[in-house]
Amino acid sequence: MSQHEEELRSERAHVAGLYERLDAERARVDTRYRQALRDTSTSPMERDVEVRAQARELQRLGVADHGLCFGRLDATDGERRYIGRIGLFDADDDYRPLLLDWRAPAARPFYTATAAHPEGMRRRRQLHSRGRRITGLTDEVLGRPDGETAGDAALLAAVNAPRGEGMRDIVATIQAEQDRIIRFDHPGVLVIEGGPGTGKTVVALHRVAYLLYTQRERMERSGVLVVGPNPQFLNHIGRVLPSLGESDVVFATTGDLLPGLRVTAEDAPEIAELKGSLKILDVLRAAVADRQRLPEQPWEIELEDVSVRIDAATAEWAREEARDSGLPHNEARAVFVDVVGYVLTERATARIGRGWLTREDEEWGNVREEVRAELAEHRGLREAIDALWPELTPQQLLAELYTSPERLRAVGAEALLRGDGEVWTVSDVPLLDELVDLLGEVKAPAAEEDSEAEYAAGVLEILQVERHDLMDDEDHLLAQDLLHAEDLAERFVERDTRELAERAAADRDWTYRHVVVDEAQELSEMDWRVLMRRCPSRSFTVVGDLAQRRSAAGARTWAAMLDRYVPGRWAYRELTVNYRTPAEIMRLAAGLLGEFAPGVTPPDSVRSNGVEPWCRQVAVSEMSGAIADFTSEESEREGTSVVIGPPGIPGAVTPTATKGLEFDAVLLVEPAEILRTPRGAADLYVALTRATQRLGILHTGPLPDVLRTREG
């Protein structure tokens, strides 16, 4: 038996022992989980905490069936460190580490040690596996200039492997450049920029896994939000974090950030740019103020014994008091009602008692109480209040604004006029989210008779307090005398047993410990306001490539978007190596990049596969057959393929739909038409860089100049 075969046999036996340890640990945790479910000796809250803790541990142990151990480090002092997806310890030997989690500090040399800088290591061994069985190993000798580079073989094997249905984790092949970013200790915003294929997204996701490992207690209480450009992209990346044992993560597009809202359309570029600018804030504030109106004519309120009026002066006083309260619109309505009700009560009482009653008389108070009660139930007063200071939802205000030329003219936003106010677009989401704060809560709708009774009770409660005595009454109930809402909830409300990610996704006011933003160059200024609300700690991993920006509302510089929120608290790191796109394809894409972004250096491809991209001109009548031939040919091969083209090509997807995705083979159709669309150069650049193996181009008209050298 050769030394290599002996080493392989030894490693197989060692890893088999690790799996035995894993299975034993799973059985132990499963027993504790089942016991916790049956335990009646503790409170429901304590039992719930224990059940969740054991369930999380079961999940952590459940990710390691495939590729549990993928590496070994041999130190110069003879120590051996096995590296894997999770950590395992020997409970019988003072918890001696049997397997190091890839995120542990002691595992870092596996990714960063080099021949020139061995970091105390003499050998790095990579273990290749299928399921639970070790199929091979490669060694890299460290500490000498002529050390072998077998570690590169593992990387090349990974990037050359056919693509599956989703993104894979890279724990076994993280490169030093990537590792430095994954472990970068920065409390604010980290921007990761890199061209196509540099692994920006997967590095960001592994950074989340690393933060969850190093800051578990803080991170898991609030969870992580991952924002991507479209649902297809989120599906593509959705398995990476669960494969690393992390589930307290919400995946969303910017259109998903307002729970319950259904986005069905997309604005024209110029409208999206207007809505994405911070200038729209003035429009929204003006639109709210426009609904706080003064009566054009005095509003008559006919009571049983007297008639009183809400005139412009009364309404203006009430409006100014409500606005000065600093409360959101719907909450400030109570102040408006308070002032109007106070004025009407005093006027009506004075008129009823004119000539026979003075304020000093005891009967004055009785008359005033009768007036208050009548006003509280008066339908006319309610109609007046609803007209002058209506209770509004964000959707109601925005829909009525979009469909009213008069209201749009009043706030200086005539360009936003549209026929159907309730067909929501992605660009509407940050506006609606802003209005949630500007308007405040709206009470849940009730049956008409219940609503009227509730309204009357509310008005009566307001009117029962002298307006000018509100802040002077020493006997009023103080905040510290109240039972805390959390205490009340624990007593009377059934505990929410949903998983953290499910609860967070359904709650607009949920705040996350960390947010990942992918394709961040596409986000508008208003999008960033939404995200900053979701993460008060301002802990972000931002991923993007300014050269691929296609949205007119998107980022032109990172500073323009971030300095407003985290001045001096954001850091920039760049990825420079392309692990996805072969050099043959990248040379073609780099020519286009030089045309529309001459100051941007394309990433260096880590490999060449010897397959040149091809171009072929066909007649219009032949296009569908040529596409079908490509699809049929690729269906016989292992891996994934896609047809990318401008809108309207049967069987093709647009470049925008493929952002962040990768395929073994790409057929690009009618590149000249793509180039003629808004931000067409960026779209064409995206399309050219999706392939990991093969790229073909079909066209009916002349090729763009930057692609003509490849025709044939």
PDB file of N, CA, C and O in Angstrom, residues 38-77:
ATOM      1  N   ARG A  38     -42.106  17.339  26.885  1.00  0.00           N
ATOM      2  CA  ARG A  38     -43.018  16.679  27.829  1.00  0.00           C
ATOM      3  C   ARG A  38     -42.952  17.264  29.236  1.00  0.00           C
ATOM      4  O   ARG A  38     -43.768  16.918  30.093  1.00  0.00           O
ATOM      5  N   ASP A  39     -42.001  18.124  29.490  1.00  0.00           N
ATOM      6  CA  ASP A  39     -41.760  18.630  30.843  1.00  0.00           C
ATOM      7  C   ASP A  39     -42.903  19.530  31.306  1.00  0.00           C
ATOM      8  O   ASP A  39     -43.224  20.529  30.668  1.00  0.00           O
ATOM      9  N   THR A  40     -43.510  19.166  32.436  1.00  0.00           N
ATOM     10  CA  THR A  40     -44.583  19.987  33.011  1.00  0.00           C
ATOM     11  C   THR A  40     -44.189  20.574  34.356  1.00  0.00           C
ATOM     12  O   THR A  40     -45.023  21.196  35.031  1.00  0.00           O
ATOM     13  N   SER A  41     -42.934  20.403  34.732  1.00  0.00           N
ATOM     14  CA  SER A  41     -42.486  20.881  36.043  1.00  0.00           C
ATOM     15  C   SER A  41     -42.059  22.346  36.013  1.00  0.00           C
ATOM     16  O   SER A  41     -41.811  22.936  37.064  1.00  0.00           O
ATOM     17  N   THR A  42     -41.945  22.924  34.806  1.00  0.00           N
ATOM     18  CA  THR A  42     -41.528  24.321  34.690  1.00  0.00           C
ATOM     19  C   THR A  42     -42.653  25.145  34.070  1.00  0.00           C
ATOM     20  O   THR A  42     -43.652  24.603  33.583  1.00  0.00           O
ATOM     21  N   SER A  43     -42.470  26.451  34.058  1.00  0.00           N
ATOM     22  CA  SER A  43     -43.471  27.334  33.460  1.00  0.00           C
ATOM     23  C   SER A  43     -43.454  27.167  31.945  1.00  0.00           C
ATOM     24  O   SER A  43     -42.455  26.722  31.363  1.00  0.00           O
ATOM     25  N   PRO A  44     -44.577  27.531  31.281  1.00  0.00           N
ATOM     26  CA  PRO A  44     -44.602  27.449  29.813  1.00  0.00           C
ATOM     27  C   PRO A  44     -43.471  28.243  29.164  1.00  0.00           C
ATOM     28  O   PRO A  44     -42.915  27.810  28.160  1.00  0.00           O
ATOM     29  N   MET A  45     -43.131  29.389  29.747  1.00  0.00           N
ATOM     30  CA  MET A  45     -42.068  30.198  29.166  1.00  0.00           C
ATOM     31  C   MET A  45     -40.718  29.477  29.261  1.00  0.00           C
ATOM     32  O   MET A  45     -39.960  29.418  28.293  1.00  0.00           O
ATOM     33  N   GLU A  46     -40.431  28.907  30.430  1.00  0.00           N
ATOM     34  CA  GLU A  46     -39.156  28.193  30.596  1.00  0.00           C
ATOM     35  C   GLU A  46     -39.091  26.979  29.685  1.00  0.00           C
ATOM     36  O   GLU A  46     -38.047  26.682  29.101  1.00  0.00           O
ATOM     37  N   ARG A  47     -40.222  26.273  29.556  1.00  0.00           N
ATOM     38  CA  ARG A  47     -40.246  25.100  28.676  1.00  0.00           C
ATOM     39  C   ARG A  47     -40.033  25.522  27.227  1.00  0.00           C
ATOM     40  O   ARG A  47     -39.294  24.870  26.482  1.00  0.00           O
ATOM     41  N   ASP A  48     -40.647  26.622  26.832  1.00  0.00           N
ATOM     42  CA  ASP A  48     -40.499  27.111  25.461  1.00  0.00           C
ATOM     43  C   ASP A  48     -39.044  27.474  25.167  1.00  0.00           C
ATOM     44  O   ASP A  48     -38.527  27.163  24.089  1.00  0.00           O
ATOM     45  N   VAL A  49     -38.386  28.133  26.113  1.00  0.00           N
ATOM     46  CA  VAL A  49     -36.978  28.497  25.930  1.00  0.00           C
ATOM     47  C   VAL A  49     -36.120  27.253  25.744  1.00  0.00           C
ATOM     48  O   VAL A  49     -35.252  27.194  24.861  1.00  0.00           O
ATOM     49  N   GLU A  50     -36.349  26.247  26.568  1.00  0.00           N
ATOM     50  CA  GLU A  50     -35.548  25.025  26.478  1.00  0.00           C
ATOM     51  C   GLU A  50     -35.828  24.269  25.178  1.00  0.00           C
ATOM     52  O   GLU A  50     -34.903  23.772  24.513  1.00  0.00           O
ATOM     53  N   VAL A  51     -37.089  24.206  24.772  1.00  0.00           N
ATOM     54  CA  VAL A  51     -37.432  23.521  23.520  1.00  0.00           C
ATOM     55  C   VAL A  51     -36.748  24.204  22.345  1.00  0.00           C
ATOM     56  O   VAL A  51     -36.169  23.548  21.467  1.00  0.00           O
ATOM     57  N   ARG A  52     -36.806  25.532  22.314  1.00  0.00           N
ATOM     58  CA  ARG A  52     -36.185  26.263  21.213  1.00  0.00           C
ATOM     59  C   ARG A  52     -34.670  26.071  21.207  1.00  0.00           C
ATOM     60  O   ARG A  52     -34.054  25.945  20.147  1.00  0.00           O
ATOM     61  N   ALA A  53     -34.053  26.073  22.383  1.00  0.00           N
ATOM     62  CA  ALA A  53     -32.595  25.898  22.461  1.00  0.00           C
ATOM     63  C   ALA A  53     -32.190  24.539  21.921  1.00  0.00           C
ATOM     64  O   ALA A  53     -31.213  24.425  21.149  1.00  0.00           O
ATOM     65  N   GLN A  54     -32.894  23.493  22.310  1.00  0.00           N
ATOM     66  CA  GLN A  54     -32.554  22.155  21.829  1.00  0.00           C
ATOM     67  C   GLN A  54     -32.870  22.000  20.340  1.00  0.00           C
ATOM     68  O   GLN A  54     -32.140  21.318  19.614  1.00  0.00           O
ATOM     69  N   ALA A  55     -33.935  22.660  19.874  1.00  0.00           N
ATOM     70  CA  ALA A  55     -34.257  22.602  18.445  1.00  0.00           C
ATOM     71  C   ALA A  55     -33.164  23.268  17.621  1.00  0.00           C
ATOM     72  O   ALA A  55     -32.785  22.776  16.547  1.00  0.00           O
ATOM     73  N   ARG A  56     -32.634  24.401  18.118  1.00  0.00           N
ATOM     74  CA  ARG A  56     -31.542  25.069  17.401  1.00  0.00           C
ATOM     75  C   ARG A  56     -30.297  24.189  17.360  1.00  0.00           C
ATOM     76  O   ARG A  56     -29.599  24.133  16.346  1.00  0.00           O
ATOM     77  N   GLU A  57     -30.023  23.508  18.459  1.00  0.00           N
ATOM     78  CA  GLU A  57     -28.846  22.642  18.482  1.00  0.00           C
ATOM     79  C   GLU A  57     -29.025  21.460  17.537  1.00  0.00           C
ATOM     80  O   GLU A  57     -28.080  21.057  16.836  1.00  0.00           O
ATOM     81  N   LEU A  58     -30.231  20.922  17.469  1.00  0.00           N
ATOM     82  CA  LEU A  58     -30.497  19.847  16.507  1.00  0.00           C
ATOM     83  C   LEU A  58     -30.288  20.332  15.080  1.00  0.00           C
ATOM     84  O   LEU A  58     -29.743  19.614  14.230  1.00  0.00           O
ATOM     85  N   GLN A  59     -30.729  21.542  14.822  1.00  0.00           N
ATOM     86  CA  GLN A  59     -30.544  22.106  13.484  1.00  0.00           C
ATOM     87  C   GLN A  59     -29.064  22.288  13.176  1.00  0.00           C
ATOM     88  O   GLN A  59     -28.614  22.009  12.074  1.00  0.00           O
ATOM     89  N   ARG A  60     -28.305  22.778  14.151  1.00  0.00           N
ATOM     90  CA  ARG A  60     -26.864  22.960  13.945  1.00  0.00           C
ATOM     91  C   ARG A  60     -26.196  21.633  13.610  1.00  0.00           C
ATOM     92  O   ARG A  60     -25.363  21.547  12.699  1.00  0.00           O
ATOM     93  N   LEU A  61     -26.565  20.602  14.323  1.00  0.00           N
ATOM     94  CA  LEU A  61     -25.963  19.293  14.077  1.00  0.00           C
ATOM     95  C   LEU A  61     -26.472  18.665  12.785  1.00  0.00           C
ATOM     96  O   LEU A  61     -25.818  17.785  12.223  1.00  0.00           O
ATOM     97  N   GLY A  62     -27.628  19.122  12.307  1.00  0.00           N
ATOM     98  CA  GLY A  62     -28.230  18.514  11.131  1.00  0.00           C
ATOM     99  C   GLY A  62     -27.638  18.947   9.807  1.00  0.00           C
ATOM    100  O   GLY A  62     -27.952  18.367   8.771  1.00  0.00           O
ATOM    101  N   VAL A  63     -26.786  19.991   9.794  1.00  0.00           N
ATOM    102  CA  VAL A  63     -26.253  20.489   8.523  1.00  0.00           C
ATOM    103  C   VAL A  63     -25.003  19.744   8.089  1.00  0.00           C
ATOM    104  O   VAL A  63     -24.472  20.009   7.013  1.00  0.00           O
ATOM    105  N   ALA A  64     -24.511  18.839   8.930  1.00  0.00           N
ATOM    106  CA  ALA A  64     -23.169  18.307   8.705  1.00  0.00           C
ATOM    107  C   ALA A  64     -23.140  16.890   8.150  1.00  0.00           C
ATOM    108  O   ALA A  64     -22.095  16.234   8.193  1.00  0.00           O
ATOM    109  N   ASP A  65     -24.252  16.383   7.623  1.00  0.00           N
ATOM    110  CA  ASP A  65     -24.222  15.032   7.067  1.00  0.00           C
ATOM    111  C   ASP A  65     -23.288  14.923   5.872  1.00  0.00           C
ATOM    112  O   ASP A  65     -22.702  13.883   5.625  1.00  0.00           O
ATOM    113  N   HIS A  66     -23.186  16.010   5.114  1.00  0.00           N
ATOM    114  CA  HIS A  66     -22.311  16.010   3.939  1.00  0.00           C
ATOM    115  C   HIS A  66     -21.170  16.985   4.185  1.00  0.00           C
ATOM    116  O   HIS A  66     -21.394  18.153   4.487  1.00  0.00           O
ATOM    117  N   GLY A  67     -19.965  16.507   4.049  1.00  0.00           N
ATOM    118  CA  GLY A  67     -18.806  17.375   4.202  1.00  0.00           C
ATOM    119  C   GLY A  67     -18.585  17.833   5.627  1.00  0.00           C
ATOM    120  O   GLY A  67     -18.192  18.982   5.851  1.00  0.00           O
ATOM    121  N   LEU A  68     -18.823  16.959   6.593  1.00  0.00           N
ATOM    122  CA  LEU A  68     -18.612  17.317   7.999  1.00  0.00           C
ATOM    123  C   LEU A  68     -17.199  17.831   8.229  1.00  0.00           C
ATOM    124  O   LEU A  68     -16.995  18.883   8.831  1.00  0.00           O
ATOM    125  N   CYS A  69     -16.220  17.107   7.742  1.00  0.00           N
ATOM    126  CA  CYS A  69     -14.815  17.499   7.886  1.00  0.00           C
ATOM    127  C   CYS A  69     -14.205  17.612   6.497  1.00  0.00           C
ATOM    128  O   CYS A  69     -14.262  16.666   5.708  1.00  0.00           O
ATOM    129  N   PHE A  70     -13.625  18.776   6.201  1.00  0.00           N
ATOM    130  CA  PHE A  70     -13.080  18.979   4.857  1.00  0.00           C
ATOM    131  C   PHE A  70     -11.608  19.372   4.853  1.00  0.00           C
ATOM    132  O   PHE A  70     -11.048  19.613   3.786  1.00  0.00           O
ATOM    133  N   GLY A  71     -10.984  19.443   6.013  1.00  0.00           N
ATOM    134  CA  GLY A  71      -9.583  19.846   5.993  1.00  0.00           C
ATOM    135  C   GLY A  71      -8.833  19.499   7.259  1.00  0.00           C
ATOM    136  O   GLY A  71      -9.420  19.147   8.295  1.00  0.00           O
ATOM    137  N   ARG A  72      -7.489  19.603   7.156  1.00  0.00           N
ATOM    138  CA  ARG A  72      -6.615  19.366   8.308  1.00  0.00           C
ATOM    139  C   ARG A  72      -5.422  20.292   8.218  1.00  0.00           C
ATOM    140  O   ARG A  72      -4.883  20.540   7.134  1.00  0.00           O
ATOM    141  N   LEU A  73      -5.045  20.824   9.358  1.00  0.00           N
ATOM    142  CA  LEU A  73      -3.837  21.635   9.471  1.00  0.00           C
ATOM    143  C   LEU A  73      -2.832  20.906  10.343  1.00  0.00           C
ATOM    144  O   LEU A  73      -3.167  20.435  11.431  1.00  0.00           O
ATOM    145  N   ASP A  74      -1.604  20.820   9.858  1.00  0.00           N
ATOM    146  CA  ASP A  74      -0.514  20.250  10.649  1.00  0.00           C
ATOM    147  C   ASP A  74       0.429  21.371  11.035  1.00  0.00           C
ATOM    148  O   ASP A  74       1.035  22.025  10.162  1.00  0.00           O
ATOM    149  N   ALA A  75       0.548  21.629  12.348  1.00  0.00           N
ATOM    150  CA  ALA A  75       1.402  22.707  12.833  1.00  0.00           C
ATOM    151  C   ALA A  75       2.850  22.249  12.911  1.00  0.00           C
ATOM    152  O   ALA A  75       3.154  21.043  12.943  1.00  0.00           O
ATOM    153  N   THR A  76       3.733  23.217  12.951  1.00  0.00           N
ATOM    154  CA  THR A  76       5.171  22.890  13.045  1.00  0.00           C
ATOM    155  C   THR A  76       5.515  22.229  14.363  1.00  0.00           C
ATOM    156  O   THR A  76       6.538  21.541  14.467  1.00  0.00           O
ATOM    157  N   ASP A  77       4.674  22.398  15.402  1.00  0.00           N
ATOM    158  CA  ASP A  77       4.946  21.755  16.696  1.00  0.00           C
ATOM    159  C   ASP A  77       4.314  20.384  16.807  1.00  0.00           C
ATOM    160  O   ASP A  77       4.306  19.776  17.881  1.00  0.00           O
TER     161      ASP A  77
END
